Short mmCIF file of C-alpha atoms in Angstrom, two decimals:
data_model
loop_
_atom_site.label_atom_id
_atom_site.label_comp_id
_atom_site.label_asym_id
_atom_site.label_seq_id
_atom_site.Cartn_x
_atom_site.Cartn_y
_atom_site.Cartn_z
CA MET H 1 0.03 -0.10 0.25
CA PRO H 2 1.50 2.89 -1.18
CA ARG H 3 1.87 6.38 1.74
CA TYR H 4 1.19 9.17 0.23
CA LEU H 5 -0.74 7.86 -2.79
CA HIS H 6 -4.41 7.72 -2.74
CA VAL H 7 -5.09 5.66 -6.33
CA GLN H 8 -8.23 5.33 -7.73
CA ALA H 9 -10.81 3.57 -10.15
CA PRO H 10 -13.08 6.06 -11.29
CA GLU H 11 -14.30 4.07 -14.69
CA GLN H 12 -13.52 2.10 -16.85
CA GLY H 13 -9.88 2.39 -18.56
CA VAL H 14 -8.82 5.52 -16.53
CA ARG H 15 -6.96 5.54 -12.90
CA LEU H 16 -7.00 8.66 -11.11
CA VAL H 17 -3.45 8.96 -8.42
CA ILE H 18 -3.78 11.47 -5.65
CA LEU H 19 -0.99 13.13 -3.98
CA GLN H 20 -1.29 12.43 -0.13
CA ARG H 21 1.07 14.50 1.85
CA PRO H 22 -1.63 17.13 3.50
CA GLU H 23 1.04 18.32 7.01
CA ALA H 24 4.05 19.22 3.02
CA LEU H 25 1.92 20.70 0.65
CA ASN H 26 2.64 17.19 -1.19
CA ALA H 27 6.53 18.02 -1.54
CA LEU H 28 7.46 15.30 -2.87
CA CYS H 29 10.06 13.30 -1.13
CA THR H 30 11.88 10.66 -2.20
CA GLU H 31 9.20 8.27 -0.88
CA LEU H 32 6.83 10.02 -2.57
CA LEU H 33 8.15 9.91 -6.04
CA ALA H 34 9.06 6.11 -5.42
CA GLU H 35 5.61 5.51 -5.17
CA LEU H 36 4.63 7.50 -7.41
CA ALA H 37 7.36 5.85 -10.46
CA SER H 38 6.37 2.32 -9.34
CA GLU H 39 1.85 3.40 -9.36
CA LEU H 40 3.55 4.42 -13.19
CA ASP H 41 5.22 1.31 -13.85
CA ALA H 42 1.81 -0.70 -12.60
CA ALA H 43 -0.44 1.64 -14.96
CA GLU H 44 1.91 0.65 -18.09
CA LEU H 45 1.44 -2.87 -17.88
CA ASP H 46 -2.16 -3.37 -17.10
CA GLU H 47 -3.82 -3.60 -19.63
CA GLN H 48 -6.67 -2.50 -18.89
CA THR H 49 -5.19 1.12 -18.26
CA ARG H 50 -5.73 3.57 -21.14
CA ALA H 51 -5.03 7.10 -19.40
CA VAL H 52 -3.42 8.07 -16.09
CA VAL H 53 -5.08 11.23 -14.77
CA ILE H 54 -2.58 12.61 -11.35
CA THR H 55 -3.99 14.95 -8.92
CA GLY H 56 -3.08 16.89 -5.29
CA SER H 57 -5.08 18.73 -3.16
CA ARG H 58 -7.35 21.89 -3.46
CA LYS H 59 -5.20 23.71 -1.32
CA ALA H 60 -1.48 22.31 -3.28
CA PHE H 61 -0.71 20.06 -6.20
CA ALA H 62 2.89 19.62 -5.30
CA ALA H 63 5.36 22.16 -3.68
CA GLY H 64 7.67 21.81 -4.56
CA ALA H 65 10.99 18.84 -3.29
CA ASP H 66 11.09 18.34 -0.10
CA ILE H 67 13.98 20.90 1.67
CA GLY H 68 14.87 19.14 4.55
CA GLU H 69 16.19 16.12 2.28
CA MET H 70 17.82 17.84 0.62
CA ALA H 71 19.89 19.74 2.71
CA GLU H 72 20.99 16.13 4.16
CA ARG H 73 22.78 14.82 1.02
CA ASP H 74 26.47 15.97 0.16
CA LEU H 75 27.54 16.04 -3.33
CA VAL H 76 28.22 12.36 -3.57
CA GLY H 77 24.65 11.96 -2.11
CA ILE H 78 23.70 13.82 -4.91
CA LEU H 79 25.67 12.06 -7.55
CA ASN H 80 24.07 8.33 -5.74
CA ASP H 81 20.50 10.34 -5.28
CA PRO H 82 17.31 7.63 -6.08
CA ARG H 83 16.05 10.34 -7.47
CA VAL H 84 16.77 10.32 -10.74
CA GLY H 85 16.30 7.03 -11.59
CA HIS H 86 11.89 7.77 -10.50
CA TRP H 87 11.90 10.93 -12.90
CA GLN H 88 12.78 8.90 -15.24
CA ARG H 89 10.29 6.14 -14.94
CA ILE H 90 7.89 8.68 -14.87
CA GLY H 91 9.19 10.68 -17.77
CA ALA H 92 8.98 7.54 -19.58
CA PHE H 93 5.70 7.01 -19.23
CA SER H 94 4.14 5.02 -22.36
CA LYS H 95 -0.47 6.41 -20.82
CA PRO H 96 -0.84 9.51 -21.54
CA LEU H 97 -1.15 11.39 -18.60
CA ILE H 98 -3.63 14.13 -17.25
CA ALA H 99 -2.37 17.11 -14.47
CA ALA H 100 -4.93 17.81 -12.49
CA VAL H 101 -4.34 21.04 -10.80
CA ASN H 102 -5.13 22.95 -8.31
CA GLY H 103 -3.65 25.53 -6.17
CA TYR H 104 0.18 25.09 -5.49
CA ALA H 105 2.30 23.73 -8.47
CA LEU H 106 6.18 24.82 -7.73
CA GLY H 107 9.71 23.56 -7.97
CA GLY H 108 9.25 19.55 -8.22
CA GLY H 109 5.85 19.94 -8.76
CA CYS H 110 6.17 22.29 -11.58
CA GLU H 111 8.48 19.50 -13.32
CA LEU H 112 6.39 16.57 -12.42
CA VAL H 113 2.97 18.59 -14.13
CA MET H 114 5.54 18.77 -17.38
CA CYS H 115 6.13 15.27 -17.58
CA ALA H 116 2.27 15.25 -17.91
CA ASP H 117 0.55 15.60 -21.59
CA ILE H 118 -2.63 17.04 -21.07
CA VAL H 119 -2.52 19.79 -18.18
CA ILE H 120 -6.02 20.96 -16.86
CA ALA H 121 -5.74 23.71 -13.94
CA GLY H 122 -8.40 25.68 -11.50
CA ASP H 123 -7.88 29.34 -11.84
CA ASP H 124 -6.87 29.81 -9.32
CA ALA H 125 -3.12 27.48 -9.65
CA ARG H 126 0.31 28.86 -9.43
CA PHE H 127 2.89 27.68 -11.90
CA GLY H 128 6.91 28.22 -10.66
CA GLN H 129 10.05 26.72 -10.54
CA PRO H 130 11.55 28.77 -7.22
CA GLU H 131 15.24 26.53 -6.82
CA ILE H 132 16.56 29.65 -7.14
CA ASN H 133 16.11 31.49 -4.03
CA LEU H 134 17.53 28.94 -2.26
CA GLY H 135 20.92 28.41 -3.97
CA ILE H 136 20.59 26.06 -6.27
CA ILE H 137 18.87 25.22 -9.69
CA PRO H 138 15.69 23.02 -11.35
CA GLY H 139 16.68 19.88 -11.97
CA ALA H 140 14.25 16.83 -13.07
CA GLY H 141 13.28 18.98 -16.04
CA GLY H 142 12.75 22.29 -15.12
CA THR H 143 14.98 24.15 -17.15
CA GLN H 144 14.40 21.73 -20.25
CA ARG H 145 10.93 21.25 -20.34
CA LEU H 146 10.07 24.45 -19.43
CA LEU H 147 11.81 26.38 -22.00
CA ARG H 148 9.93 23.95 -25.13
CA ALA H 149 7.00 25.16 -22.99
CA VAL H 150 6.75 28.17 -22.39
CA GLY H 151 9.75 29.80 -24.79
CA LYS H 152 12.61 31.50 -23.54
CA PRO H 153 12.14 34.50 -22.48
CA LEU H 154 9.27 33.42 -19.60
CA ALA H 155 10.94 30.03 -18.95
CA MET H 156 14.33 31.86 -18.26
CA GLN H 157 12.00 34.82 -16.17
CA MET H 158 10.64 32.50 -14.64
CA VAL H 159 13.88 29.94 -13.07
CA LEU H 160 16.20 33.39 -12.51
CA THR H 161 13.37 35.04 -9.89
CA GLY H 162 11.57 31.91 -8.76
CA GLU H 163 8.21 34.00 -8.77
CA ALA H 164 5.42 31.37 -10.23
CA ILE H 165 2.84 32.82 -12.84
CA SER H 166 -0.98 32.60 -12.84
CA ALA H 167 -2.95 29.66 -14.57
CA ARG H 168 -4.23 32.14 -17.16
CA HIS H 169 -0.42 32.90 -17.81
CA ALA H 170 -0.08 29.93 -18.44
CA LEU H 171 -2.39 29.18 -20.28
CA GLN H 172 -1.66 31.81 -22.31
CA ALA H 173 2.01 31.10 -22.85
CA GLY H 174 1.20 26.97 -23.74
CA LEU H 175 2.24 25.36 -19.95
CA VAL H 176 -1.70 24.22 -18.97
CA SER H 177 -3.97 23.17 -21.83
CA GLU H 178 -7.12 24.37 -19.86
CA ILE H 179 -8.12 26.45 -17.55
CA THR H 180 -11.53 25.57 -15.91
CA GLN H 181 -13.37 26.49 -12.09
CA PRO H 182 -11.09 25.10 -9.41
CA GLU H 183 -13.85 22.85 -8.09
CA LEU H 184 -14.48 21.38 -11.85
CA THR H 185 -10.38 20.31 -12.57
CA VAL H 186 -10.67 16.66 -11.45
CA GLU H 187 -14.43 16.31 -12.75
CA ARG H 188 -12.35 17.77 -16.32
CA ALA H 189 -9.30 16.31 -16.37
CA LEU H 190 -11.44 12.62 -16.14
CA GLN H 191 -13.86 13.38 -18.93
CA VAL H 192 -10.50 14.01 -21.33
CA ALA H 193 -9.32 10.41 -19.75
CA ARG H 194 -12.37 9.03 -20.21
CA SER H 195 -12.84 10.69 -23.83
CA ILE H 196 -8.42 8.88 -24.32
CA ALA H 197 -9.68 5.51 -22.95
CA ALA H 198 -12.58 5.63 -25.95
CA LYS H 199 -9.96 5.34 -28.73
CA ALA H 200 -7.62 2.22 -29.81
CA PRO H 201 -4.84 2.15 -27.34
CA LEU H 202 -2.10 1.52 -29.88
CA ALA H 203 -3.39 4.96 -31.98
CA VAL H 204 -2.91 6.00 -29.03
CA ARG H 205 0.38 5.43 -27.49
CA LEU H 206 2.38 5.93 -30.95
CA ALA H 207 0.59 9.84 -31.12
CA LYS H 208 1.85 10.30 -27.67
CA GLU H 209 5.52 9.19 -29.06
CA ALA H 210 5.34 11.20 -32.08
CA LEU H 211 3.86 13.94 -30.35
CA LEU H 212 6.92 14.26 -27.83
CA LYS H 213 9.27 13.21 -30.83
CA ALA H 214 8.16 16.84 -31.92
CA GLY H 215 9.72 18.35 -29.10
CA ASP H 216 13.57 16.43 -29.63
CA THR H 217 14.55 16.09 -32.91
CA ASP H 218 14.28 17.73 -36.26
CA LEU H 219 11.52 18.35 -38.09
CA ALA H 220 13.01 15.71 -40.80
CA SER H 221 13.22 13.37 -38.54
CA GLY H 222 10.05 13.50 -36.98
CA LEU H 223 8.02 13.44 -40.36
CA ARG H 224 9.93 10.49 -40.71
CA PHE H 225 8.89 9.03 -37.71
CA GLU H 226 5.06 10.45 -37.38
CA ARG H 227 4.89 8.26 -41.16
CA HIS H 228 6.28 5.05 -40.04
CA ALA H 229 4.27 5.17 -36.91
CA PHE H 230 1.62 5.50 -38.77
CA THR H 231 2.29 3.11 -41.86
CA LEU H 232 2.80 0.75 -38.17
CA LEU H 233 -1.33 1.66 -37.77
CA ALA H 234 -2.52 -0.37 -41.15
CA GLY H 235 -2.25 -3.27 -39.84
CA THR H 236 -3.98 -2.59 -36.97
CA ALA H 237 -8.29 -4.40 -36.46
CA ASP H 238 -8.33 -1.16 -35.00
CA ARG H 239 -7.82 0.96 -37.67
CA ASN H 240 -10.45 -1.34 -39.80
CA GLU H 241 -13.18 -0.58 -36.75
CA GLY H 242 -12.13 2.77 -36.91
CA ILE H 243 -12.24 3.17 -40.49
CA ARG H 244 -15.80 1.12 -40.99
CA ALA H 245 -17.38 2.34 -38.01
CA PHE H 246 -17.26 5.65 -39.65
CA GLN H 247 -18.51 4.89 -42.98
CA GLU H 248 -21.72 2.81 -40.85
CA LYS H 249 -22.04 5.99 -38.65
CA ARG H 250 -21.69 3.94 -35.89
CA PRO H 251 -19.58 3.90 -32.36
CA ALA H 252 -16.49 2.02 -32.63
CA GLN H 253 -15.53 -0.60 -30.38
CA PHE H 254 -11.62 -1.21 -30.10
CA LYS H 255 -10.01 -3.87 -28.47
CA GLY H 256 -6.35 -2.83 -28.51
CA ARG H 257 -4.98 -4.68 -31.67
CA MET J 1 -5.36 37.65 18.93
CA THR J 2 -6.92 40.45 21.02
CA PHE J 3 -7.45 43.81 18.80
CA GLU J 4 -6.82 47.70 19.27
CA HIS J 5 -7.89 49.26 15.46
CA ILE J 6 -11.14 47.42 14.37
CA LEU J 7 -13.62 45.44 15.83
CA PHE J 8 -14.30 41.85 14.84
CA SER J 9 -17.16 39.35 16.27
CA ILE J 10 -19.35 36.76 14.74
CA GLU J 11 -22.77 35.80 15.11
CA ASP J 12 -25.52 33.93 14.14
CA GLY J 13 -24.08 33.26 10.48
CA VAL J 14 -23.42 37.10 10.16
CA ALA J 15 -19.46 38.26 11.05
CA LEU J 16 -19.21 42.23 11.66
CA LEU J 17 -15.90 44.32 10.76
CA SER J 18 -15.66 47.33 11.51
CA LEU J 19 -13.15 50.00 12.16
CA ASN J 20 -12.35 51.62 14.75
CA ARG J 21 -9.49 54.63 14.92
CA PRO J 22 -12.23 57.25 14.51
CA GLU J 23 -10.41 59.98 15.77
CA GLN J 24 -8.44 59.61 12.59
CA LEU J 25 -11.16 58.55 10.78
CA ASN J 26 -10.35 55.15 10.44
CA SER J 27 -7.49 55.75 8.72
CA PHE J 28 -5.36 53.01 7.77
CA ASN J 29 -1.89 52.09 9.43
CA THR J 30 0.37 49.67 9.11
CA LYS J 31 -1.59 47.58 12.76
CA MET J 32 -4.83 48.69 11.26
CA HIS J 33 -4.54 46.20 8.35
CA LEU J 34 -2.72 43.14 10.13
CA GLU J 35 -5.68 43.08 12.41
CA VAL J 36 -8.11 43.38 9.10
CA ARG J 37 -5.87 40.64 7.40
CA GLU J 38 -5.98 38.44 10.78
CA ALA J 39 -9.98 39.30 11.03
CA LEU J 40 -10.67 38.52 7.35
CA LYS J 41 -8.59 35.20 7.62
CA GLN J 42 -10.67 33.53 10.67
CA VAL J 43 -13.56 34.82 8.47
CA ARG J 44 -12.29 32.57 4.92
CA HIS J 45 -11.64 29.68 7.81
CA SER J 46 -14.54 29.79 9.56
CA ASP J 47 -17.03 27.60 8.27
CA GLN J 48 -20.04 29.41 10.26
CA VAL J 49 -20.13 32.44 8.56
CA ARG J 50 -21.55 32.82 5.55
CA VAL J 51 -22.20 36.44 4.98
CA LEU J 52 -18.83 39.49 6.27
CA LEU J 53 -20.23 42.87 6.53
CA LEU J 54 -17.42 45.66 6.76
CA THR J 55 -18.12 48.81 8.98
CA ALA J 56 -16.70 51.67 10.30
CA GLU J 57 -16.93 54.03 14.51
CA GLY J 58 -17.90 57.21 15.05
CA ARG J 59 -18.98 59.46 11.91
CA GLY J 60 -16.29 58.16 9.45
CA PHE J 61 -15.92 55.29 7.44
CA CYS J 62 -12.42 55.28 6.72
CA ALA J 63 -10.15 58.36 4.98
CA GLY J 64 -7.77 55.75 4.03
CA GLN J 65 -4.03 55.36 4.37
CA ASP J 66 -2.70 57.48 7.47
CA LEU J 67 -0.30 59.78 6.37
CA SER J 68 0.97 60.95 9.19
CA ASP J 69 2.78 56.59 9.24
CA ARG J 70 4.44 57.97 6.17
CA ASN J 71 7.46 59.77 6.07
CA VAL J 72 8.03 62.60 2.94
CA ALA J 73 10.01 65.41 5.30
CA PRO J 74 12.35 67.40 2.80
CA GLY J 75 15.50 65.41 2.96
CA ALA J 76 13.30 61.98 3.41
CA GLU J 77 14.35 59.00 1.38
CA MET J 78 11.42 58.89 -1.03
CA PRO J 79 9.19 55.99 -0.22
CA ASP J 80 7.77 53.25 -2.94
CA LEU J 81 4.46 53.18 -2.12
CA GLY J 82 3.88 50.72 -4.46
CA GLU J 83 5.17 48.21 -1.80
CA SER J 84 2.39 49.23 0.52
CA ILE J 85 0.00 49.03 -2.24
CA GLU J 86 1.56 45.15 -3.57
CA ARG J 87 1.66 44.59 0.68
CA PHE J 88 -1.65 45.41 2.20
CA TYR J 89 -3.85 47.18 0.01
CA ASN J 90 -4.11 44.95 -3.56
CA PRO J 91 -4.60 41.36 -1.17
CA LEU J 92 -7.23 42.98 0.71
CA VAL J 93 -9.13 44.35 -1.78
CA ARG J 94 -8.51 40.40 -3.97
CA THR J 95 -9.91 38.95 -0.41
CA LEU J 96 -12.90 40.88 -0.01
CA ARG J 97 -13.56 40.44 -3.57
CA ASP J 98 -12.69 36.60 -3.66
CA LEU J 99 -14.23 35.64 0.07
CA PRO J 100 -16.91 33.01 -1.02
CA LEU J 101 -20.15 34.73 0.73
CA PRO J 102 -21.72 37.62 0.12
CA VAL J 103 -19.21 41.24 1.29
CA ILE J 104 -21.82 44.07 2.86
CA CYS J 105 -20.62 47.20 3.15
CA ALA J 106 -22.51 50.10 5.57
CA VAL J 107 -19.92 53.26 5.05
CA ASN J 108 -21.70 55.62 7.70
CA GLY J 109 -19.48 58.55 6.95
CA VAL J 110 -16.57 60.52 4.32
CA ALA J 111 -15.13 57.48 2.56
CA ALA J 112 -12.02 59.34 1.09
CA GLY J 113 -8.86 57.82 -0.61
CA ALA J 114 -7.97 53.87 -0.66
CA GLY J 115 -11.49 54.83 1.63
CA ALA J 116 -13.75 55.19 -0.79
CA ASN J 117 -12.86 52.23 -3.83
CA LEU J 118 -13.03 49.65 -0.53
CA PRO J 119 -16.41 49.09 -0.44
CA LEU J 120 -16.74 49.01 -4.65
CA ALA J 121 -15.00 45.34 -3.31
CA CYS J 122 -17.33 44.61 -1.47
CA ASP J 123 -20.51 42.99 -3.05
CA LEU J 124 -23.89 44.73 -1.95
CA VAL J 125 -22.82 48.60 -0.48
CA LEU J 126 -25.19 50.84 2.14
CA ALA J 127 -24.21 54.06 2.71
CA ALA J 128 -25.86 56.80 5.67
CA ARG J 129 -27.87 59.87 3.04
CA SER J 130 -24.68 61.96 5.44
CA ALA J 131 -21.81 59.76 3.99
CA SER J 132 -19.76 60.89 1.09
CA PHE J 133 -17.18 59.42 -1.44
CA ILE J 134 -14.15 61.60 -2.48
CA GLN J 135 -11.36 60.30 -4.33
CA ALA J 136 -8.74 62.34 -3.23
CA PHE J 137 -5.51 60.92 -4.36
CA CYS J 138 -5.93 63.81 -6.53
CA LYS J 139 -5.03 65.83 -4.43
CA ILE J 140 -1.69 65.00 -2.75
CA GLY J 141 -0.38 63.63 -6.78
CA LEU J 142 -1.81 60.09 -6.33
CA VAL J 143 -3.52 57.71 -8.31
CA PRO J 144 -6.73 56.17 -6.83
CA ASP J 145 -5.67 52.44 -6.41
CA SER J 146 -7.28 49.63 -4.51
CA GLY J 147 -9.13 49.04 -7.43
CA GLY J 148 -10.46 52.48 -7.96
CA THR J 149 -9.06 52.99 -11.61
CA TRP J 150 -10.80 49.75 -12.47
CA LEU J 151 -14.06 49.73 -10.24
CA LEU J 152 -15.08 53.62 -11.06
CA PRO J 153 -15.62 53.50 -15.27
CA ARG J 154 -17.22 50.00 -14.74
CA LEU J 155 -19.63 51.30 -12.31
CA VAL J 156 -20.06 54.68 -13.38
CA GLY J 157 -19.11 54.76 -16.84
CA MET J 158 -16.04 56.73 -18.24
CA ALA J 159 -17.02 60.26 -18.27
CA ARG J 160 -17.69 60.82 -14.10
CA ALA J 161 -14.87 58.31 -13.31
CA LYS J 162 -12.82 60.97 -14.96
CA ALA J 163 -14.10 63.68 -13.86
CA LEU J 164 -14.04 61.01 -9.99
CA ALA J 165 -10.55 61.28 -10.16
CA MET J 166 -9.15 63.72 -11.83
CA LEU J 167 -11.23 66.80 -9.72
CA GLY J 168 -11.34 64.57 -6.56
CA GLU J 169 -14.91 66.47 -5.44
CA ARG J 170 -17.60 65.56 -3.04
CA LEU J 171 -19.65 62.33 -4.44
CA SER J 172 -23.21 62.40 -1.67
CA ALA J 173 -24.05 58.81 -0.27
CA GLU J 174 -27.17 60.00 -2.63
CA GLN J 175 -25.98 61.12 -5.91
CA ALA J 176 -23.63 57.62 -5.74
CA GLU J 177 -26.34 55.99 -5.22
CA ARG J 178 -28.29 57.44 -8.54
CA TRP J 179 -24.70 57.04 -10.50
CA GLY J 180 -24.52 53.41 -9.60
CA LEU J 181 -21.52 53.50 -7.62
CA ILE J 182 -23.73 52.15 -4.59
CA HIS J 183 -26.51 50.10 -3.83
CA ARG J 184 -29.29 52.25 -1.47
CA VAL J 185 -29.33 55.54 0.41
CA VAL J 186 -30.23 54.64 4.49
CA ASP J 187 -30.67 57.21 6.74
CA ASP J 188 -27.85 57.91 9.30
CA ALA J 189 -29.88 56.49 12.54
CA ALA J 190 -31.26 53.80 10.24
CA LEU J 191 -27.89 52.67 8.72
CA ARG J 192 -26.01 50.33 10.99
CA ASP J 193 -30.15 48.16 12.00
CA GLU J 194 -30.51 47.51 8.27
CA ALA J 195 -27.15 46.87 6.94
CA LEU J 196 -27.64 43.99 10.47
CA ALA J 197 -30.77 43.42 9.23
CA MET J 198 -29.36 41.97 5.63
CA ALA J 199 -27.17 40.55 7.04
CA ARG J 200 -28.93 38.47 8.93
CA HIS J 201 -31.55 37.76 5.68
CA LEU J 202 -28.48 36.30 3.52
CA ALA J 203 -27.39 34.35 6.71
CA SER J 204 -30.36 32.43 6.13
CA GLN J 205 -29.87 32.15 2.11
CA PRO J 206 -28.21 29.56 -0.52
CA THR J 207 -24.93 31.87 0.64
CA TYR J 208 -22.83 29.41 -1.64
CA GLY J 209 -24.88 30.11 -4.28
CA LEU J 210 -24.80 32.94 -3.62
CA ALA J 211 -20.90 33.22 -2.93
CA LEU J 212 -21.25 31.09 -6.44
CA ILE J 213 -23.25 34.08 -7.97
CA LYS J 214 -21.09 36.83 -6.71
CA ARG J 215 -17.90 34.94 -8.63
CA SER J 216 -20.07 34.70 -11.63
CA LEU J 217 -20.89 38.98 -11.49
CA ASN J 218 -17.43 39.48 -11.03
CA ALA J 219 -16.09 37.73 -14.17
CA SER J 220 -18.49 38.98 -16.11
CA PHE J 221 -16.60 41.59 -17.03
CA ASP J 222 -13.21 40.46 -18.14
CA ASN J 223 -14.86 37.20 -20.23
CA SER J 224 -16.17 38.12 -23.53
CA PHE J 225 -20.30 36.69 -24.11
CA ASP J 226 -18.44 33.25 -24.67
CA GLN J 227 -16.77 32.72 -21.72
CA GLN J 228 -19.36 33.70 -19.21
CA LEU J 229 -21.49 31.82 -20.57
CA GLU J 230 -19.10 28.16 -20.73
CA LEU J 231 -18.73 30.05 -16.64
CA GLU J 232 -22.46 29.75 -16.34
CA ARG J 233 -22.47 26.31 -17.15
CA ASP J 234 -20.00 25.24 -14.86
CA LEU J 235 -21.14 26.95 -11.41
CA GLN J 236 -24.42 26.04 -12.34
CA ARG J 237 -23.21 22.26 -12.13
CA LEU J 238 -21.70 23.24 -8.68
CA ALA J 239 -24.87 24.78 -7.15
CA GLY J 240 -27.20 22.05 -8.78
CA ARG J 241 -25.17 19.89 -6.05
CA SER J 242 -25.57 21.57 -3.27
CA GLU J 243 -27.27 20.03 -0.55
CA ASP J 244 -29.04 23.76 -0.35
CA TYR J 245 -30.46 23.31 -4.20
CA ARG J 246 -31.99 19.53 -3.01
CA GLU J 247 -33.29 21.59 0.12
CA GLY J 248 -34.97 24.67 -1.96
CA VAL J 249 -36.23 22.11 -4.62
CA ASN J 250 -38.18 20.05 -1.67
CA ALA J 251 -39.25 22.66 0.25
CA PHE J 252 -40.97 24.26 -2.99
CA MET J 253 -42.41 20.93 -4.40
CA ASN J 254 -44.33 20.45 -0.72
CA LYS J 255 -44.61 24.24 -0.23
CA ARG J 256 -43.04 25.01 3.34
CA THR J 257 -40.18 27.25 4.07
CA PRO J 258 -36.91 26.76 3.47
CA GLU J 259 -34.44 25.60 5.57
CA PHE J 260 -30.65 26.39 3.79
CA LYS J 261 -27.72 25.54 5.35
CA GLY J 262 -24.84 27.22 3.03
CA ARG J 263 -23.26 24.04 0.73
#
């Protein structure tokens, strides 16, 4: 049983992972991170799971890393930090990951948001990388994914000043895909997850992979990858079912093969 | 925490916050700011409070910033007024606007400077017949703050907003009512009672729904028509799940008086 996570299966094909460390505004201590990585590993292997929603509390998605824990690590401790491996596992999750963000998403919390594929935020959410205030820098993608998400000037401003931005600003900058009333954030994220869960799983997986390629390769390679993925799907039963259902004006029944 | 510059009580769902530096016309110094902040924090975290009533003691409502609190003697370093706005006035008006409950303001006397704009950030404003509103900022080289430049043109139109802000003339409570700056003028002697009666009435109403109404109307100045329709949809979704809605419909169907809990 995870200590810092509460996992639900609110509907067919969807898992809802709730970060639960209220005494520390869901600060991502190593144990929490390890639990999250294991949870995503499990969701990866579970054929029934088609999409995962991750959320925190009304007040905080996750307000950073555990500072006390970090202070104890010296240079060698940081070189051998198990967190690196946990972050890699989280970042490598191949199914759609949707973040439902209310309140603070700071430091590691903001980095976790950026590991998600889709971000639904409550309109009072705050996003920031305040590491610079502690004499450190983001260490889990904050300098890399943020720049790709919002562009250089805003990424520089956020990382160098440590100042947080509002949900509206984050939406405008491209860090967030949609904002909604805070009470409806999780519900809206689950709706999106439900919609994805009803699609052909192989097409969803290859679409996610192709989209992520766009962020870290040149256009020609990306287009080549997309074409290969497109071609691969031609051999699937779900593709034939999808096209036939469209022609016959009925809902498709996808089987994941 | 015991308060020195404000009076604060919670009774039957109504939080009563009264500014209490009558000799200084209830102008803000740092201590009063901190006390108001503490009281509003209690309002926000209490599950008892369903309505906030903001008023003041003595003959004035609030004269804005206590200027004796600011050192602008010749040779002294120029103060950064932006800092005091950012630290005190902006959080205060944001809190009043964002509090998820109706906020009534009873303006008992002269309201000047930030004191004239504070009521505008509240939801329902009553004013004593002898009260007045003065955008005094222009007389000392300043700009209306505490949301004034945003709220005034929306409430009374740009022409009147500019005249109020640039001439700094006294606006009587009755004129303020005619212009739509405030909800209603009340005889001086009746102000406190009428405001309390309104507060007690609202405290018996579906106050969660009222908070959603407040949220939707506050958002309407910023939103396009389509965005506002989407907001109405979402807030109605929330309202429709409330206990009070169920109680309201049930009472209506059974022809009885509803008992709302504010949830």
